[in-house]
Short mmCIF file of C-alpha atoms in Angstrom, two decimals:
data_model
loop_
_atom_site.label_atom_id
_atom_site.label_comp_id
_atom_site.label_asym_id
_atom_site.label_seq_id
_atom_site.Cartn_x
_atom_site.Cartn_y
_atom_site.Cartn_z
CA MET L 15 -9.12 -5.29 36.58
CA LYS L 16 -9.37 -5.68 32.82
CA GLN L 17 -7.11 -3.72 30.53
CA LYS L 18 -8.58 -1.05 28.28
CA ILE L 19 -8.54 -1.32 24.48
CA VAL L 20 -9.57 1.63 22.30
CA LEU L 21 -10.69 0.96 18.73
CA THR L 22 -10.26 4.00 16.54
CA HIS L 23 -12.63 2.86 13.77
CA TRP L 24 -15.65 0.68 13.19
CA VAL L 25 -15.04 -3.07 13.27
CA HIS L 26 -17.35 -6.05 12.94
CA PRO L 27 -19.37 -6.87 16.08
CA GLU L 28 -17.69 -10.28 16.32
CA ILE L 29 -14.34 -8.59 16.89
CA ILE L 30 -15.77 -6.41 19.65
CA ASP L 31 -17.36 -9.46 21.30
CA TYR L 32 -14.06 -11.32 21.23
CA LEU L 33 -12.08 -8.43 22.67
CA GLN L 34 -14.68 -7.83 25.38
CA SER L 35 -14.07 -11.34 26.64
CA VAL L 36 -10.57 -10.30 27.72
CA ALA L 37 -10.65 -6.51 28.07
CA ASP L 38 -12.73 -3.38 28.49
CA VAL L 39 -13.34 -2.17 24.95
CA VAL L 40 -14.04 1.39 23.83
CA PRO L 41 -15.27 1.02 20.23
CA ASN L 42 -16.01 3.58 17.58
CA MET L 43 -19.54 2.68 16.51
CA THR L 44 -19.60 5.21 13.67
CA ARG L 45 -18.00 5.08 10.24
CA ASP L 46 -16.24 8.39 10.86
CA THR L 47 -12.63 9.09 11.78
CA MET L 48 -12.29 10.58 15.24
CA SER L 49 -10.57 13.90 15.67
CA ARG L 50 -7.17 13.86 17.34
CA ALA L 51 -8.63 15.50 20.45
CA GLU L 52 -11.43 12.95 20.71
CA LEU L 53 -9.06 10.04 20.25
CA LEU L 54 -6.68 11.42 22.86
CA GLU L 55 -9.52 11.75 25.35
CA ARG L 56 -10.44 8.09 24.85
CA ALA L 57 -6.87 6.81 24.75
CA LYS L 58 -5.27 8.74 27.62
CA ASP L 59 -5.70 5.81 30.03
CA ALA L 60 -5.73 3.00 27.46
CA ASP L 61 -3.50 -0.05 27.59
CA ALA L 62 -3.90 -0.82 23.89
CA LEU L 63 -4.97 0.86 20.67
CA MET L 64 -6.27 -0.74 17.50
CA VAL L 65 -5.56 1.77 14.74
CA PHE L 66 -6.33 2.01 11.03
CA MET L 67 -5.09 3.77 7.88
CA PRO L 68 -6.64 7.22 8.52
CA ASP L 69 -5.01 7.49 11.95
CA SER L 70 -1.79 9.27 12.82
CA ILE L 71 0.18 8.58 15.98
CA ASP L 72 3.24 10.65 16.88
CA ASP L 73 5.44 11.10 19.94
CA ASP L 74 3.28 13.87 21.42
CA PHE L 75 0.25 11.59 21.21
CA LEU L 76 2.12 8.75 22.92
CA ALA L 77 3.28 11.09 25.68
CA SER L 78 -0.36 11.65 26.60
CA CYS L 79 -0.99 7.89 26.97
CA PRO L 80 1.31 6.80 29.83
CA LYS L 81 -0.33 3.37 30.25
CA LEU L 82 -0.12 2.40 26.60
CA LYS L 83 1.58 -0.94 25.98
CA ILE L 84 0.77 -1.75 22.36
CA VAL L 85 -0.49 -0.10 19.18
CA GLY L 86 -2.02 -2.78 16.99
CA ALA L 87 -2.30 -1.53 13.41
CA ALA L 88 -4.86 -3.20 11.16
CA LEU L 89 -2.78 -2.35 8.11
CA LYS L 90 0.46 -3.06 6.29
CA GLY L 91 1.94 0.37 5.61
CA TYR L 92 2.73 2.52 8.64
CA ASP L 93 4.05 5.80 7.24
CA ASN L 94 1.71 7.80 9.48
CA PHE L 95 2.86 6.15 12.71
CA ASP L 96 6.03 7.05 14.60
CA VAL L 97 7.40 3.57 15.19
CA ASP L 98 10.70 4.92 16.53
CA ALA L 99 8.80 6.85 19.20
CA CYS L 100 6.93 3.68 20.16
CA THR L 101 10.24 1.83 20.46
CA ARG L 102 11.78 4.54 22.63
CA ARG L 103 8.81 4.40 24.95
CA GLY L 104 8.74 0.61 25.16
CA ILE L 105 5.41 0.39 23.32
CA TRP L 106 4.87 -2.52 20.98
CA PHE L 107 3.78 -1.67 17.43
CA SER L 108 2.31 -4.43 15.28
CA ILE L 109 1.14 -4.60 11.67
CA VAL L 110 -0.43 -7.21 9.37
CA PRO L 111 2.46 -7.85 6.94
CA ASP L 112 0.55 -9.61 4.16
CA LEU L 113 -2.61 -7.53 4.34
CA LEU L 114 -3.87 -6.37 0.92
CA THR L 115 -0.89 -7.77 -1.00
CA ILE L 116 -3.01 -9.46 -3.67
CA PRO L 117 -5.64 -6.69 -3.91
CA THR L 118 -2.89 -4.10 -4.36
CA ALA L 119 -1.26 -6.20 -7.08
CA GLU L 120 -4.57 -6.69 -8.86
CA LEU L 121 -5.44 -2.99 -8.69
CA THR L 122 -2.02 -2.11 -10.10
CA ILE L 123 -2.55 -4.47 -13.01
CA GLY L 124 -6.04 -3.05 -13.49
CA LEU L 125 -4.60 0.45 -13.72
CA LEU L 126 -2.02 -0.72 -16.25
CA LEU L 127 -4.71 -2.35 -18.38
CA GLY L 128 -6.93 0.70 -18.10
CA LEU L 129 -4.08 2.97 -19.13
CA THR L 130 -2.89 0.90 -22.08
CA ARG L 131 -6.37 0.12 -23.42
CA HIS L 132 -8.01 3.52 -22.70
CA LEU L 133 -10.75 1.95 -20.57
CA ALA L 134 -11.59 5.15 -18.71
CA GLU L 135 -11.93 7.15 -21.92
CA GLY L 136 -14.10 4.45 -23.51
CA ASP L 137 -16.32 4.38 -20.43
CA ARG L 138 -16.57 8.18 -20.46
CA ARG L 139 -17.67 8.21 -24.09
CA ILE L 140 -20.36 5.62 -23.45
CA ARG L 141 -21.72 7.44 -20.39
CA THR L 142 -21.79 10.82 -22.13
CA HIS L 143 -23.38 9.41 -25.30
CA GLY L 144 -20.19 10.09 -27.21
CA PHE L 145 -20.02 6.65 -28.84
CA ASN L 146 -21.10 6.88 -32.46
CA GLY L 147 -20.12 3.46 -33.71
CA TRP L 148 -16.80 1.87 -34.37
CA ARG L 149 -13.82 4.08 -35.09
CA PRO L 150 -10.12 3.18 -35.36
CA GLU L 151 -9.48 4.78 -31.97
CA LEU L 152 -8.65 3.82 -28.40
CA TYR L 153 -6.71 0.74 -29.46
CA GLY L 154 -3.88 1.44 -27.08
CA THR L 155 -0.74 -0.63 -26.79
CA GLY L 156 -1.70 -3.37 -24.38
CA LEU L 157 0.75 -5.09 -22.05
CA THR L 158 1.92 -8.09 -24.06
CA GLY L 159 5.58 -7.84 -25.04
CA ARG L 160 6.12 -4.66 -23.04
CA THR L 161 8.65 -4.04 -20.29
CA LEU L 162 7.54 -3.37 -16.72
CA GLY L 163 9.90 -1.85 -14.17
CA ILE L 164 9.17 -2.68 -10.54
CA ILE L 165 11.00 -0.60 -7.94
CA GLY L 166 10.91 -2.71 -4.79
CA MET L 167 10.42 -6.44 -5.17
CA GLY L 168 8.73 -7.11 -1.86
CA ALA L 169 5.50 -9.02 -1.40
CA VAL L 170 3.45 -6.71 -3.64
CA GLY L 171 6.14 -6.45 -6.28
CA ARG L 172 6.43 -10.24 -6.45
CA ALA L 173 2.65 -10.62 -6.67
CA ILE L 174 2.57 -8.20 -9.61
CA ALA L 175 5.43 -9.91 -11.43
CA LYS L 176 3.89 -13.34 -10.95
CA ARG L 177 0.53 -12.29 -12.38
CA LEU L 178 1.93 -10.29 -15.27
CA SER L 179 3.99 -13.26 -16.44
CA SER L 180 0.72 -14.41 -18.04
CA PHE L 181 0.86 -11.32 -20.25
CA ASP L 182 4.29 -12.28 -21.64
CA MET L 183 5.80 -9.12 -20.22
CA ARG L 184 9.46 -8.56 -19.52
CA VAL L 185 10.09 -7.50 -15.92
CA LEU L 186 13.01 -5.40 -14.74
CA TYR L 187 13.27 -4.93 -11.00
CA CYS L 188 15.39 -2.87 -8.66
CA ASP L 189 15.84 -4.24 -5.16
CA ASP L 190 18.73 -4.94 -2.80
CA ILE L 191 17.63 -8.57 -2.58
CA ALA L 192 17.47 -10.64 -5.74
CA LEU L 193 14.74 -13.12 -6.58
CA ASN L 194 15.81 -16.73 -6.77
CA GLN L 195 16.63 -18.17 -10.18
CA GLU L 196 13.35 -20.07 -10.41
CA GLN L 197 11.32 -16.90 -9.84
CA GLU L 198 13.35 -14.88 -12.32
CA LYS L 199 12.89 -17.55 -14.97
CA ALA L 200 9.17 -18.06 -14.31
CA TRP L 201 8.41 -14.33 -14.29
CA ASN L 202 10.86 -13.32 -17.04
CA ALA L 203 12.46 -10.97 -14.51
CA ARG L 204 15.94 -9.47 -14.25
CA GLN L 205 17.54 -7.45 -11.46
CA VAL L 206 18.94 -4.12 -12.69
CA SER L 207 20.02 -0.73 -11.39
CA LEU L 208 17.46 2.03 -10.93
CA ASP L 209 18.98 3.95 -13.85
CA GLU L 210 18.62 0.99 -16.21
CA LEU L 211 15.10 0.28 -14.99
CA LEU L 212 13.92 3.82 -15.60
CA SER L 213 15.52 4.15 -19.03
CA SER L 214 14.43 0.72 -20.29
CA SER L 215 10.88 0.25 -18.98
CA ASP L 216 7.62 1.04 -20.73
CA PHE L 217 5.84 1.23 -17.37
CA VAL L 218 7.28 1.85 -13.90
CA VAL L 219 5.56 0.92 -10.65
CA PRO L 220 7.15 1.92 -7.32
CA MET L 221 6.32 -0.60 -4.60
CA LEU L 222 8.27 0.82 -1.69
CA PRO L 223 7.65 1.78 1.92
CA MET L 224 7.84 5.48 2.68
CA THR L 225 11.19 6.01 4.42
CA PRO L 226 13.80 8.78 4.45
CA GLN L 227 15.71 6.71 1.88
CA THR L 228 12.80 6.30 -0.53
CA LEU L 229 11.23 9.76 -0.16
CA HIS L 230 11.60 11.62 -3.48
CA LEU L 231 13.40 8.66 -5.04
CA LEU L 232 11.34 9.51 -8.09
CA ASN L 233 11.86 13.21 -8.76
CA ALA L 234 12.26 15.55 -11.71
CA GLU L 235 15.76 14.27 -12.41
CA THR L 236 15.00 10.55 -12.28
CA ILE L 237 11.68 10.89 -14.09
CA GLY L 238 13.56 12.78 -16.79
CA THR L 239 15.54 9.62 -17.59
CA MET L 240 12.40 7.60 -18.36
CA ARG L 241 11.19 6.73 -21.82
CA THR L 242 8.83 9.20 -23.43
CA GLY L 243 5.21 8.09 -23.61
#
């Protein structure tokens, strides 16, 4: 008897075909997120789940799926999944560690460029017919020569630092694990305390997993130590 795999969201037909060669597959053929009740009904006798970012799996959910052996997450961050509960119940939980590292880094840089060069405001003026010729406005500061603080120098933090080295930025980073000397030199990066990072950076990007230790790491008190805009 084949094992049962429940897919919580739409996937490409090729993936369904592959999984059907080894298991009974219950796909979600819509682009909508299933309700918790609907997902529980499908998963109550499942051996495996393939889950995605909109999903949330807690201990109560797992208790209703006594046959479940693995939760395969098609994502990198897993804040909305109770991994400890999976461990206690002997259920494997897997992620895709390097998923979206480069896109996240590029989007972060895009936001920094948009902020420092007023791209959104310029676009708004064009679309609302508010552009009346050149004016000495919306110059912004740009990124070159500025200081970026990265809190958490994991895969995404490193990808950001590597790409922003082309902008001749200075990088301060706060992480328990230091970069090697070659990386620090190539990316003009220096490991500092959180206090120094916040007080010395022009821009701060937190690149951290959501854990009890990182929750509210940036709060009214720590934000109050940052440079004024």
